[in-house]
Amino acid sequence: MLPELSRDEILRYSRHLLIPEVGLEGQRKLKNSSVLIIGTGGLGSPVALYLAAAGVGRLGLVDYDVVDSSNLQRQVIHGTSTIGKLKVESAKAKLLDLNPDIQVDVFNESLTSENALRIARDFDLILDGTDNFPTRYLTNDVAVFLGKPNVYASIYRFDGQVSVFYAKEGPCYRCLFPEPPPPGLVPSCAEGGVLGVLPGTIGTLQATEALKILLGIGEPLIGKLLLYNALDMSFDFVKLKKNPNCRVCGPNADIKELIDYEEFCGVPSHDHDEGSAGAGLDITAPELAERMKTNHLKLLDVREPHELEISALQNAVNIPLGELAGRLSELDSADEMVVFCKGGSRSARALELLASAGFKKAKNLKGGINAWAREVDKDLPVY
Amino acid sequence: MTILRIPTPLRPYTNGKNEVNVSGANISEALNDLTNQFPNIKPHLFNEGGELRPFVNIFIGENNIKDLQGVDTPVKDGERLMLIPSIAGGMHVA
Ligand SMILES: [Zn+2]
């Protein structure tokens, strides 16, 4: 039995009721349906706003983070007034203001192998708006195991990908990407940046797919991958097939329960701003400032050249991480060296590369140039 | 001659080009031509043993070469090739 619409709801949704493909019955279906949104960031913002506005009866929001001013360039569900608040609470308040007739369940936690099945079980559809490979593989496997559609999207700078992974009817994420890339080969948005409107474009496409599935109308992107590029303004579609060797949805699947996704991806699930190279390999910004007074230290900046326009350290040599392997001859392994980037994760990877090439005297500036800007040179901006 | 589309994450290794003209009778030869033109892209597509990395997908027209003959899939003149990488982004982590 689908729930009835109130007099107020009929007015609120009148533009839907006028579309024959939605109509009164479709709107009641939406009221009766539920969507779990993983991540309340760039993609989760437009998705949650549009699904709430459309009258999806129950939305679940999973996010452990708090709102930061650097989020607001694209995470339009949050606002200046909610900086410092939990993202799920900031989002919930906005959604209930937009539509008080819906229910918003918040999960202020990271999605993990321990909680994911419990959280996802009671939702009709899962929407992947995450930013990291471990959570993406986890989300996929949860959707496969629970037999739910997974509306997938992923973004980077100007590129977006959208698909619906629904193992009952087509391929899953692992059919396309059986393994994640090794850590470091693919930069995250925190390192690589993203055009602020891109998650808006891609997130609204995700919301569109979610609504089509809930309503049972149109052709969902099952077995198809949409590739969008904002600079070229290109939309390309490719066909995706179920991979007969898929380890979670294939006929000989050997993964039957959730695994340790951080281990699987070889990375911590979230690349924290305070990147660290591990015990003994880090130097803090104040320590570095102290050392520089007496010692001659070589500074190696592994950021991209355009980042130097935002902030830079004097006398630092700039070799972007991607070029480092080919430019080691420019460095001297006898030098005492401190490597830095924006937040410390790229430099930690640079340190691994240097160590394997015999550079034993390199250290990682913990927290990157941003830590330097916060703790040593307050005239430098944090970005 | 075939056009190979390069996704944003790999454009730093193709001098920013979004499309590269490659020649070759099959995918393997076309990729060889690509890495000859742009050697820096090679480690992003191939592992140390020279095998295509499993997270790199190459499509010819609408189809994944994994569903055809892999790197032996023949390439006809004028067909469109696309590289499709894993990208992680979405939600922002500070
Ligand atoms: Zn699969």
GROMACS .gro file of C-alpha atoms and ligand atoms in nm:
model
  478
    1MET     CA    1   0.000   0.000   0.000
    2LEU     CA    2   0.145   0.332  -0.104
    3PRO     CA    3   0.103   0.624   0.137
    4GLU     CA    4  -0.155   0.892   0.056
    5LEU     CA    5  -0.053   1.248  -0.021
    6SER     CA    6  -0.184   1.528   0.195
    7ARG     CA    7  -0.354   1.836   0.049
    8ASP     CA    8  -0.031   2.032   0.107
    9GLU     CA    9   0.177   1.764  -0.059
   10ILE     CA   10  -0.045   1.763  -0.366
   11LEU     CA   11   0.019   2.133  -0.406
   12ARG     CA   12   0.393   2.100  -0.333
   13TYR     CA   13   0.439   1.828  -0.595
   14SER     CA   14   0.192   1.960  -0.851
   15ARG     CA   15   0.461   1.997  -1.121
   16HIS     CA   16   0.536   1.627  -1.079
   17LEU     CA   17   0.170   1.529  -1.076
   18LEU     CA   18   0.129   1.698  -1.413
   19ILE     CA   19   0.383   1.462  -1.572
   20PRO     CA   20   0.206   1.141  -1.673
   21GLU     CA   21   0.522   0.935  -1.610
   22VAL     CA   22   0.516   1.046  -1.248
   23GLY     CA   23   0.158   1.139  -1.162
   24LEU     CA   24  -0.009   1.077  -0.831
   25GLU     CA   25   0.100   0.716  -0.815
   26GLY     CA   26   0.463   0.798  -0.892
   27GLN     CA   27   0.469   1.068  -0.628
   28ARG     CA   28   0.329   0.822  -0.375
   29LYS     CA   29   0.604   0.577  -0.478
   30LEU     CA   30   0.864   0.842  -0.408
   31LYS     CA   31   0.707   0.915  -0.070
   32ASN     CA   32   0.729   0.545   0.006
   33SER     CA   33   1.095   0.512  -0.098
   34SER     CA   34   1.428   0.558   0.070
   35VAL     CA   35   1.779   0.644  -0.051
   36LEU     CA   36   2.108   0.614   0.136
   37ILE     CA   37   2.356   0.882   0.031
   38ILE     CA   38   2.720   0.800   0.110
   39GLY     CA   39   2.899   1.130   0.158
   40THR     CA   40   2.748   1.473   0.210
   41GLY     CA   41   3.007   1.658   0.005
   42GLY     CA   42   3.027   1.773  -0.354
   43LEU     CA   43   2.807   1.501  -0.503
   44GLY     CA   44   2.595   1.439  -0.193
   45SER     CA   45   2.492   1.806  -0.178
   46PRO     CA   46   2.294   1.833  -0.503
   47VAL     CA   47   2.176   1.474  -0.476
   48ALA     CA   48   2.027   1.521  -0.131
   49LEU     CA   49   1.875   1.860  -0.216
   50TYR     CA   50   1.702   1.734  -0.531
   51LEU     CA   51   1.584   1.406  -0.382
   52ALA     CA   52   1.443   1.591  -0.082
   53ALA     CA   53   1.273   1.844  -0.307
   54ALA     CA   54   1.135   1.562  -0.522
   55GLY     CA   55   0.968   1.410  -0.216
   56VAL     CA   56   1.171   1.092  -0.161
   57GLY     CA   57   1.020   0.992   0.172
   58ARG     CA   58   1.334   0.898   0.360
   59LEU     CA   59   1.695   1.000   0.304
   60GLY     CA   60   1.994   0.857   0.489
   61LEU     CA   61   2.311   1.064   0.509
   62VAL     CA   62   2.647   0.909   0.597
   63ASP     CA   63   2.940   1.142   0.669
   64TYR     CA   64   3.188   1.177   0.955
   65ASP     CA   65   3.320   1.519   0.858
   66VAL     CA   66   3.254   1.877   0.967
   67VAL     CA   67   3.189   2.169   0.735
   68ASP     CA   68   3.502   2.362   0.640
   69SER     CA   69   3.512   2.689   0.446
   70SER     CA   70   3.707   2.518   0.165
   71ASN     CA   71   3.402   2.294   0.113
   72LEU     CA   72   3.170   2.577   0.018
   73GLN     CA   73   3.312   2.627  -0.332
   74ARG     CA   74   3.097   2.327  -0.432
   75GLN     CA   75   2.915   2.171  -0.136
   76VAL     CA   76   2.606   2.385  -0.174
   77ILE     CA   77   2.398   2.209   0.089
   78HIS     CA   78   2.616   2.366   0.358
   79GLY     CA   79   2.666   2.735   0.428
   80THR     CA   80   2.892   2.988   0.592
   81SER     CA   81   2.667   2.973   0.899
   82THR     CA   82   2.729   2.597   0.937
   83ILE     CA   83   3.112   2.604   0.919
   84GLY     CA   84   3.241   2.384   1.201
   85LYS     CA   85   2.913   2.191   1.233
   86LEU     CA   86   2.872   1.823   1.149
   87LYS     CA   87   2.803   1.784   0.780
   88VAL     CA   88   2.514   1.547   0.839
   89GLU     CA   89   2.348   1.792   1.079
   90SER     CA   90   2.414   2.091   0.854
   91ALA     CA   91   2.264   1.898   0.561
   92LYS     CA   92   1.967   1.769   0.758
   93ALA     CA   93   1.864   2.120   0.866
   94LYS     CA   94   1.879   2.241   0.507
   95LEU     CA   95   1.683   1.943   0.375
   96LEU     CA   96   1.407   1.974   0.633
   97ASP     CA   97   1.379   2.344   0.557
   98LEU     CA   98   1.341   2.255   0.190
   99ASN     CA   99   1.093   1.978   0.262
  100PRO     CA  100   0.960   1.920   0.614
  101ASP     CA  101   0.747   1.627   0.498
  102ILE     CA  102   1.043   1.393   0.452
  103GLN     CA  103   1.244   1.198   0.706
  104VAL     CA  104   1.622   1.241   0.725
  105ASP     CA  105   1.827   0.976   0.908
  106VAL     CA  106   2.183   1.079   0.984
  107PHE     CA  107   2.485   0.857   1.040
  108ASN     CA  108   2.772   1.068   1.170
  109GLU     CA  109   3.035   0.805   1.103
  110SER     CA  110   3.254   0.669   0.827
  111LEU     CA  111   3.103   0.382   0.636
  112THR     CA  112   3.296   0.072   0.745
  113SER     CA  113   3.279  -0.302   0.697
  114GLU     CA  114   3.135  -0.320   1.049
  115ASN     CA  115   2.846  -0.076   1.011
  116ALA     CA  116   2.773  -0.072   0.637
  117LEU     CA  117   2.530  -0.363   0.608
  118ARG     CA  118   2.337  -0.248   0.913
  119ILE     CA  119   2.312   0.109   0.783
  120ALA     CA  120   2.229   0.019   0.423
  121ARG     CA  121   1.987  -0.266   0.485
  122ASP     CA  122   1.678  -0.049   0.530
  123PHE     CA  123   1.718   0.161   0.217
  124ASP     CA  124   1.585   0.091  -0.132
  125LEU     CA  125   1.880   0.237  -0.314
  126ILE     CA  126   2.239   0.333  -0.241
  127LEU     CA  127   2.399   0.640  -0.386
  128ASP     CA  128   2.777   0.654  -0.401
  129GLY     CA  129   2.905   1.008  -0.347
  130THR     CA  130   3.229   0.913  -0.183
  131ASP     CA  131   3.578   1.043  -0.246
  132ASN     CA  132   3.806   0.748  -0.185
  133PHE     CA  133   3.862   0.401  -0.319
  134PRO     CA  134   3.814   0.198   0.000
  135THR     CA  135   3.466   0.342   0.058
  136ARG     CA  136   3.383   0.306  -0.309
  137TYR     CA  137   3.464  -0.066  -0.313
  138LEU     CA  138   3.285  -0.107   0.019
  139THR     CA  139   2.975   0.068  -0.117
  140ASN     CA  140   2.979  -0.151  -0.426
  141ASP     CA  141   3.010  -0.474  -0.231
  142VAL     CA  142   2.737  -0.373   0.014
  143ALA     CA  143   2.503  -0.301  -0.278
  144VAL     CA  144   2.589  -0.636  -0.441
  145PHE     CA  145   2.541  -0.833  -0.118
  146LEU     CA  146   2.213  -0.660  -0.034
  147GLY     CA  147   2.089  -0.680  -0.394
  148LYS     CA  148   2.033  -0.305  -0.418
  149PRO     CA  149   2.107  -0.067  -0.703
  150ASN     CA  150   2.415   0.152  -0.654
  151VAL     CA  151   2.396   0.485  -0.833
  152TYR     CA  152   2.762   0.562  -0.888
  153ALA     CA  153   2.942   0.883  -0.968
  154SER     CA  154   3.296   0.998  -0.948
  155ILE     CA  155   3.461   1.328  -1.034
  156TYR     CA  156   3.805   1.473  -1.092
  157ARG     CA  157   3.887   1.831  -1.197
  158PHE     CA  158   3.672   1.852  -1.513
  159ASP     CA  159   3.581   1.485  -1.557
  160GLY     CA  160   3.282   1.294  -1.429
  161GLN     CA  161   3.165   0.935  -1.452
  162VAL     CA  162   2.810   0.814  -1.384
  163SER     CA  163   2.661   0.466  -1.393
  164VAL     CA  164   2.410   0.246  -1.219
  165PHE     CA  165   2.571  -0.067  -1.083
  166TYR     CA  166   2.301  -0.323  -1.017
  167ALA     CA  167   2.443  -0.673  -1.007
  168LYS     CA  168   2.100  -0.834  -1.044
  169GLU     CA  169   2.062  -0.679  -1.388
  170GLY     CA  170   2.410  -0.581  -1.500
  171PRO     CA  171   2.770  -0.523  -1.402
  172CYS     CA  172   2.901  -0.390  -1.073
  173TYR     CA  173   3.184  -0.144  -1.010
  174ARG     CA  174   3.432  -0.428  -0.969
  175CYS     CA  175   3.337  -0.570  -1.307
  176LEU     CA  176   3.484  -0.251  -1.456
  177PHE     CA  177   3.758  -0.188  -1.201
  178PRO     CA  178   3.856  -0.522  -1.045
  179GLU     CA  179   4.137  -0.356  -0.852
  180PRO     CA  180   4.202  -0.006  -0.728
  181PRO     CA  181   4.505   0.181  -0.853
  182PRO     CA  182   4.804   0.174  -0.621
  183PRO     CA  183   4.796   0.464  -0.376
  184GLY     CA  184   4.954   0.773  -0.519
  185LEU     CA  185   4.891   0.705  -0.884
  186VAL     CA  186   4.552   0.875  -0.883
  187PRO     CA  187   4.533   1.208  -0.702
  188SER     CA  188   4.233   1.282  -0.483
  189CYS     CA  189   4.023   1.595  -0.516
  190ALA     CA  190   4.200   1.733  -0.209
  191GLU     CA  191   4.523   1.718  -0.405
  192GLY     CA  192   4.401   1.752  -0.761
  193GLY     CA  193   4.118   1.998  -0.718
  194VAL     CA  194   3.776   2.000  -0.876
  195LEU     CA  195   3.577   2.259  -1.067
  196GLY     CA  196   3.307   2.361  -0.818
  197VAL     CA  197   3.014   2.320  -1.055
  198LEU     CA  198   3.125   1.971  -1.170
  199PRO     CA  199   2.972   1.782  -0.874
  200GLY     CA  200   2.655   1.985  -0.939
  201THR     CA  201   2.635   1.857  -1.296
  202ILE     CA  202   2.726   1.502  -1.204
  203GLY     CA  203   2.526   1.490  -0.880
  204THR     CA  204   2.207   1.602  -1.054
  205LEU     CA  205   2.259   1.323  -1.308
  206GLN     CA  206   2.292   1.081  -1.017
  207ALA     CA  207   1.973   1.216  -0.863
  208THR     CA  208   1.800   1.176  -1.200
  209GLU     CA  209   1.902   0.810  -1.219
  210ALA     CA  210   1.788   0.753  -0.861
  211LEU     CA  211   1.444   0.903  -0.932
  212LYS     CA  212   1.404   0.699  -1.252
  213ILE     CA  213   1.481   0.378  -1.067
  214LEU     CA  214   1.249   0.460  -0.778
  215LEU     CA  215   0.971   0.551  -1.021
  216GLY     CA  216   1.045   0.260  -1.255
  217ILE     CA  217   1.054   0.485  -1.562
  218GLY     CA  218   1.294   0.541  -1.849
  219GLU     CA  219   1.620   0.365  -1.920
  220PRO     CA  220   1.851   0.358  -1.621
  221LEU     CA  221   2.227   0.365  -1.682
  222ILE     CA  222   2.261  -0.006  -1.608
  223GLY     CA  223   2.538  -0.155  -1.822
  224LYS     CA  224   2.635   0.189  -1.946
  225LEU     CA  225   2.891   0.436  -1.825
  226LEU     CA  226   2.854   0.806  -1.890
  227LEU     CA  227   3.175   1.004  -1.925
  228TYR     CA  228   3.147   1.379  -1.899
  229ASN     CA  229   3.414   1.639  -1.961
  230ALA     CA  230   3.329   1.997  -1.874
  231LEU     CA  231   3.607   2.157  -2.080
  232ASP     CA  232   3.515   1.973  -2.398
  233MET     CA  233   3.144   1.973  -2.297
  234SER     CA  234   3.140   1.614  -2.409
  235PHE     CA  235   2.910   1.333  -2.300
  236ASP     CA  236   3.034   0.991  -2.407
  237PHE     CA  237   2.867   0.660  -2.336
  238VAL     CA  238   3.031   0.322  -2.329
  239LYS     CA  239   2.885  -0.023  -2.272
  240LEU     CA  240   2.971  -0.214  -1.960
  241LYS     CA  241   2.937  -0.589  -1.942
  242LYS     CA  242   2.927  -0.814  -1.645
  243ASN     CA  243   3.275  -0.952  -1.593
  244PRO     CA  244   3.254  -1.333  -1.572
  245ASN     CA  245   3.556  -1.326  -1.341
  246CYS     CA  246   3.413  -1.062  -1.108
  247ARG     CA  247   3.506  -1.153  -0.753
  248VAL     CA  248   3.180  -1.027  -0.602
  249CYS     CA  249   2.909  -1.068  -0.865
  250GLY     CA  250   3.049  -1.326  -1.106
  251PRO     CA  251   2.942  -1.693  -1.114
  252ASN     CA  252   3.261  -1.793  -0.933
  253ALA     CA  253   3.269  -1.503  -0.691
  254ASP     CA  254   3.504  -1.573  -0.402
  255ILE     CA  255   3.432  -1.264  -0.197
  256LYS     CA  256   3.116  -1.343  -0.004
  257GLU     CA  257   3.141  -1.096   0.278
  258LEU     CA  258   3.280  -0.751   0.338
  259ILE     CA  259   3.659  -0.738   0.356
  260ASP     CA  260   3.918  -0.492   0.488
  261TYR     CA  261   3.892  -0.228   0.220
  262GLU     CA  262   4.178  -0.016   0.344
  263GLU     CA  263   4.410  -0.311   0.313
  264PHE     CA  264   4.261  -0.400  -0.026
  265CYS     CA  265   4.333  -0.049  -0.152
  266GLY     CA  266   4.664  -0.016   0.030
  267VAL     CA  267   4.565   0.319   0.175
  268PRO     CA  268   4.403   0.468   0.479
  269SER     CA  269   4.036   0.525   0.387
  270HIS     CA  270   4.068   0.902   0.406
  271ASP     CA  271   4.367   1.104   0.302
  272HIS     CA  272   4.394   1.335   0.595
  273ASP     CA  273   4.527   1.682   0.556
  274GLU     CA  274   4.799   1.604   0.807
  275GLY     CA  275   4.984   1.365   0.580
  276SER     CA  276   5.253   1.172   0.762
  277ALA     CA  277   5.535   0.956   0.636
  278GLY     CA  278   5.548   0.752   0.957
  279ALA     CA  279   5.760   0.738   1.267
  280GLY     CA  280   6.098   0.907   1.244
  281LEU     CA  281   6.042   1.034   0.893
  282ASP     CA  282   5.838   1.341   0.980
  283ILE     CA  283   5.948   1.684   1.081
  284THR     CA  284   5.696   1.938   1.211
  285ALA     CA  285   5.681   2.293   1.082
  286PRO     CA  286   5.818   2.450   1.406
  287GLU     CA  287   6.099   2.191   1.415
  288LEU     CA  288   6.188   2.274   1.057
  289ALA     CA  289   6.190   2.646   1.134
  290GLU     CA  290   6.430   2.580   1.423
  291ARG     CA  291   6.657   2.357   1.211
  292MET     CA  292   6.672   2.610   0.931
  293LYS     CA  293   6.826   2.866   1.166
  294THR     CA  294   7.142   2.661   1.208
  295ASN     CA  295   7.155   2.390   0.941
  296HIS     CA  296   7.163   2.407   0.571
  297LEU     CA  297   6.867   2.201   0.459
  298LYS     CA  298   6.760   2.130   0.107
  299LEU     CA  299   6.387   2.195   0.058
  300LEU     CA  300   6.204   1.995  -0.205
  301ASP     CA  301   5.854   2.110  -0.302
  302VAL     CA  302   5.665   1.831  -0.484
  303ARG     CA  303   5.352   2.034  -0.561
  304GLU     CA  304   5.235   2.138  -0.909
  305PRO     CA  305   5.388   2.464  -1.038
  306HIS     CA  306   5.058   2.657  -1.022
  307GLU     CA  307   5.032   2.586  -0.650
  308LEU     CA  308   5.351   2.785  -0.593
  309GLU     CA  309   5.156   3.096  -0.685
  310ILE     CA  310   4.940   3.041  -0.376
  311SER     CA  311   5.221   2.985  -0.130
  312ALA     CA  312   5.587   2.895  -0.151
  313LEU     CA  313   5.897   2.858   0.062
  314GLN     CA  314   6.213   3.046  -0.036
  315ASN     CA  315   6.495   2.845  -0.190
  316ALA     CA  316   6.281   2.535  -0.229
  317VAL     CA  317   6.338   2.328  -0.540
  318ASN     CA  318   6.013   2.242  -0.719
  319ILE     CA  319   5.978   1.900  -0.877
  320PRO     CA  320   5.613   1.787  -0.903
  321LEU     CA  321   5.556   1.440  -0.762
  322GLY     CA  322   5.461   1.302  -1.104
  323GLU     CA  323   5.800   1.406  -1.246
  324LEU     CA  324   6.013   1.310  -0.948
  325ALA     CA  325   6.102   0.959  -1.062
  326GLY     CA  326   6.246   1.097  -1.386
  327ARG     CA  327   6.431   1.388  -1.227
  328LEU     CA  328   6.616   1.225  -0.938
  329SER     CA  329   6.948   1.315  -1.101
  330GLU     CA  330   6.877   1.679  -1.010
  331LEU     CA  331   6.901   1.586  -0.642
  332ASP     CA  332   7.193   1.479  -0.426
  333SER     CA  333   7.133   1.187  -0.191
  334ALA     CA  334   7.404   1.322   0.041
  335ASP     CA  335   7.193   1.631   0.114
  336GLU     CA  336   6.976   1.657   0.422
  337MET     CA  337   6.644   1.717   0.259
  338VAL     CA  338   6.294   1.813   0.371
  339VAL     CA  339   6.017   1.728   0.127
  340PHE     CA  340   5.683   1.906   0.136
  341CYS     CA  341   5.355   1.947  -0.050
  342LYS     CA  342   5.019   2.104   0.041
  343GLY     CA  343   4.919   1.877   0.326
  344GLY     CA  344   5.184   1.607   0.353
  345SER     CA  345   5.041   1.312   0.159
  346ARG     CA  346   5.213   1.369  -0.173
  347SER     CA  347   5.542   1.438   0.007
  348ALA     CA  348   5.501   1.116   0.205
  349ARG     CA  349   5.477   0.930  -0.125
  350ALA     CA  350   5.775   1.125  -0.258
  351LEU     CA  351   5.968   1.009   0.046
  352GLU     CA  352   5.891   0.644  -0.034
  353LEU     CA  353   6.013   0.699  -0.387
  354LEU     CA  354   6.328   0.874  -0.262
  355ALA     CA  355   6.398   0.601  -0.006
  356SER     CA  356   6.376   0.332  -0.272
  357ALA     CA  357   6.624   0.532  -0.479
  358GLY     CA  358   6.874   0.547  -0.195
  359PHE     CA  359   6.793   0.889  -0.050
  360LYS     CA  360   6.827   0.808   0.318
  361LYS     CA  361   6.842   1.160   0.457
  362ALA     CA  362   6.504   1.292   0.346
  363LYS     CA  363   6.228   1.393   0.586
  364ASN     CA  364   5.863   1.478   0.533
  365LEU     CA  365   5.720   1.813   0.643
  366LYS     CA  366   5.421   1.695   0.843
  367GLY     CA  367   5.103   1.873   0.740
  368GLY     CA  368   5.283   2.030   0.443
  369ILE     CA  369   5.314   2.398   0.363
  370ASN     CA  370   4.969   2.447   0.514
  371ALA     CA  371   5.109   2.347   0.854
  372TRP     CA  372   5.396   2.591   0.796
  373ALA     CA  373   5.139   2.863   0.717
  374ARG     CA  374   4.939   2.784   1.031
  375GLU     CA  375   5.227   2.746   1.274
  376VAL     CA  376   5.530   2.934   1.145
  377ASP     CA  377   5.460   3.197   0.880
  378LYS     CA  378   5.111   3.329   0.943
  379ASP     CA  379   5.137   3.564   0.644
  380LEU     CA  380   5.116   3.265   0.412
  381PRO     CA  381   4.764   3.157   0.315
  382VAL     CA  382   4.626   2.811   0.392
  383TYR     CA  383   4.454   2.649   0.096
  384MET     CA  384   4.520   0.689  -3.787
  385THR     CA  385   4.295   0.670  -3.487
  386ILE     CA  386   4.191   0.925  -3.228
  387LEU     CA  387   4.258   0.829  -2.867
  388ARG     CA  388   4.073   1.031  -2.603
  389ILE     CA  389   4.275   1.116  -2.293
  390PRO     CA  390   4.091   1.174  -1.964
  391THR     CA  391   4.180   1.473  -1.747
  392PRO     CA  392   4.389   1.281  -1.492
  393LEU     CA  393   4.623   1.162  -1.768
  394ARG     CA  394   4.644   1.488  -1.962
  395PRO     CA  395   4.945   1.613  -1.766
  396TYR     CA  396   5.136   1.334  -1.940
  397THR     CA  397   5.019   1.424  -2.291
  398ASN     CA  398   5.113   1.794  -2.276
  399GLY     CA  399   4.753   1.870  -2.184
  400LYS     CA  400   4.613   1.719  -2.504
  401ASN     CA  401   4.263   1.573  -2.477
  402GLU     CA  402   4.300   1.372  -2.796
  403VAL     CA  403   4.605   1.213  -2.947
  404ASN     CA  404   4.638   1.068  -3.296
  405VAL     CA  405   4.783   0.720  -3.279
  406SER     CA  406   4.848   0.459  -3.543
  407GLY     CA  407   4.864   0.083  -3.520
  408ALA     CA  408   4.680  -0.220  -3.648
  409ASN     CA  409   4.570  -0.323  -3.301
  410ILE     CA  410   4.537  -0.181  -2.951
  411SER     CA  411   4.884  -0.290  -2.850
  412GLU     CA  412   5.045  -0.106  -3.142
  413ALA     CA  413   4.828   0.199  -3.088
  414LEU     CA  414   4.934   0.217  -2.722
  415ASN     CA  415   5.297   0.171  -2.824
  416ASP     CA  416   5.262   0.468  -3.053
  417LEU     CA  417   5.107   0.667  -2.767
  418THR     CA  418   5.387   0.586  -2.522
  419ASN     CA  419   5.647   0.663  -2.789
  420GLN     CA  420   5.493   1.004  -2.838
  421PHE     CA  421   5.444   1.061  -2.464
  422PRO     CA  422   5.684   0.844  -2.261
  423ASN     CA  423   5.568   0.993  -1.928
  424ILE     CA  424   5.226   0.831  -1.961
  425LYS     CA  425   5.373   0.482  -1.976
  426PRO     CA  426   5.396   0.404  -1.601
  427HIS     CA  427   5.033   0.511  -1.565
  428LEU     CA  428   4.915   0.255  -1.818
  429PHE     CA  429   5.160  -0.033  -1.784
  430ASN     CA  430   5.316  -0.208  -1.488
  431GLU     CA  431   5.685  -0.289  -1.462
  432GLY     CA  432   5.631  -0.613  -1.652
  433GLY     CA  433   5.483  -0.421  -1.945
  434GLU     CA  434   5.128  -0.541  -1.883
  435LEU     CA  435   4.831  -0.311  -1.897
  436ARG     CA  436   4.739  -0.210  -1.543
  437PRO     CA  437   4.410  -0.369  -1.435
  438PHE     CA  438   4.245  -0.040  -1.340
  439VAL     CA  439   4.301   0.108  -1.685
  440ASN     CA  440   4.015   0.043  -1.920
  441ILE     CA  441   4.044   0.098  -2.292
  442PHE     CA  442   3.735   0.126  -2.501
  443ILE     CA  443   3.716   0.100  -2.875
  444GLY     CA  444   3.397   0.270  -2.983
  445GLU     CA  445   3.150   0.171  -2.715
  446ASN     CA  446   3.318  -0.154  -2.619
  447ASN     CA  447   3.576  -0.248  -2.361
  448ILE     CA  448   3.871  -0.426  -2.517
  449LYS     CA  449   3.840  -0.675  -2.228
  450ASP     CA  450   3.511  -0.785  -2.389
  451LEU     CA  451   3.687  -0.816  -2.728
  452GLN     CA  452   4.039  -0.949  -2.783
  453GLY     CA  453   4.220  -0.740  -2.525
  454VAL     CA  454   4.528  -0.562  -2.655
  455ASP     CA  455   4.511  -0.777  -2.968
  456THR     CA  456   4.180  -0.620  -3.067
  457PRO     CA  457   4.221  -0.488  -3.422
  458VAL     CA  458   4.187  -0.115  -3.475
  459LYS     CA  459   4.041   0.019  -3.797
  460ASP     CA  460   4.120   0.361  -3.935
  461GLY     CA  461   3.895   0.629  -3.790
  462GLU     CA  462   3.777   0.426  -3.493
  463ARG     CA  463   3.766   0.610  -3.164
  464LEU     CA  464   3.963   0.488  -2.866
  465MET     CA  465   3.907   0.602  -2.511
  466LEU     CA  466   4.109   0.557  -2.195
  467ILE     CA  467   3.893   0.530  -1.886
  468PRO     CA  468   4.072   0.550  -1.553
  469SER     CA  469   3.952   0.493  -1.199
  470ILE     CA  470   3.888   0.826  -1.036
  471ALA     CA  471   3.823   0.851  -0.668
  472GLY     CA  472   3.677   1.196  -0.626
  473GLY     CA  473   3.339   1.301  -0.503
  474MET     CA  474   3.309   1.417  -0.152
  475HIS     CA  475   3.589   1.635  -0.031
  476VAL     CA  476   3.828   1.544   0.243
  477ALA     CA  477   4.019   1.850   0.368
  478ZN      ZN  478   3.086  -0.745  -1.063
   0.00000   0.00000   0.00000
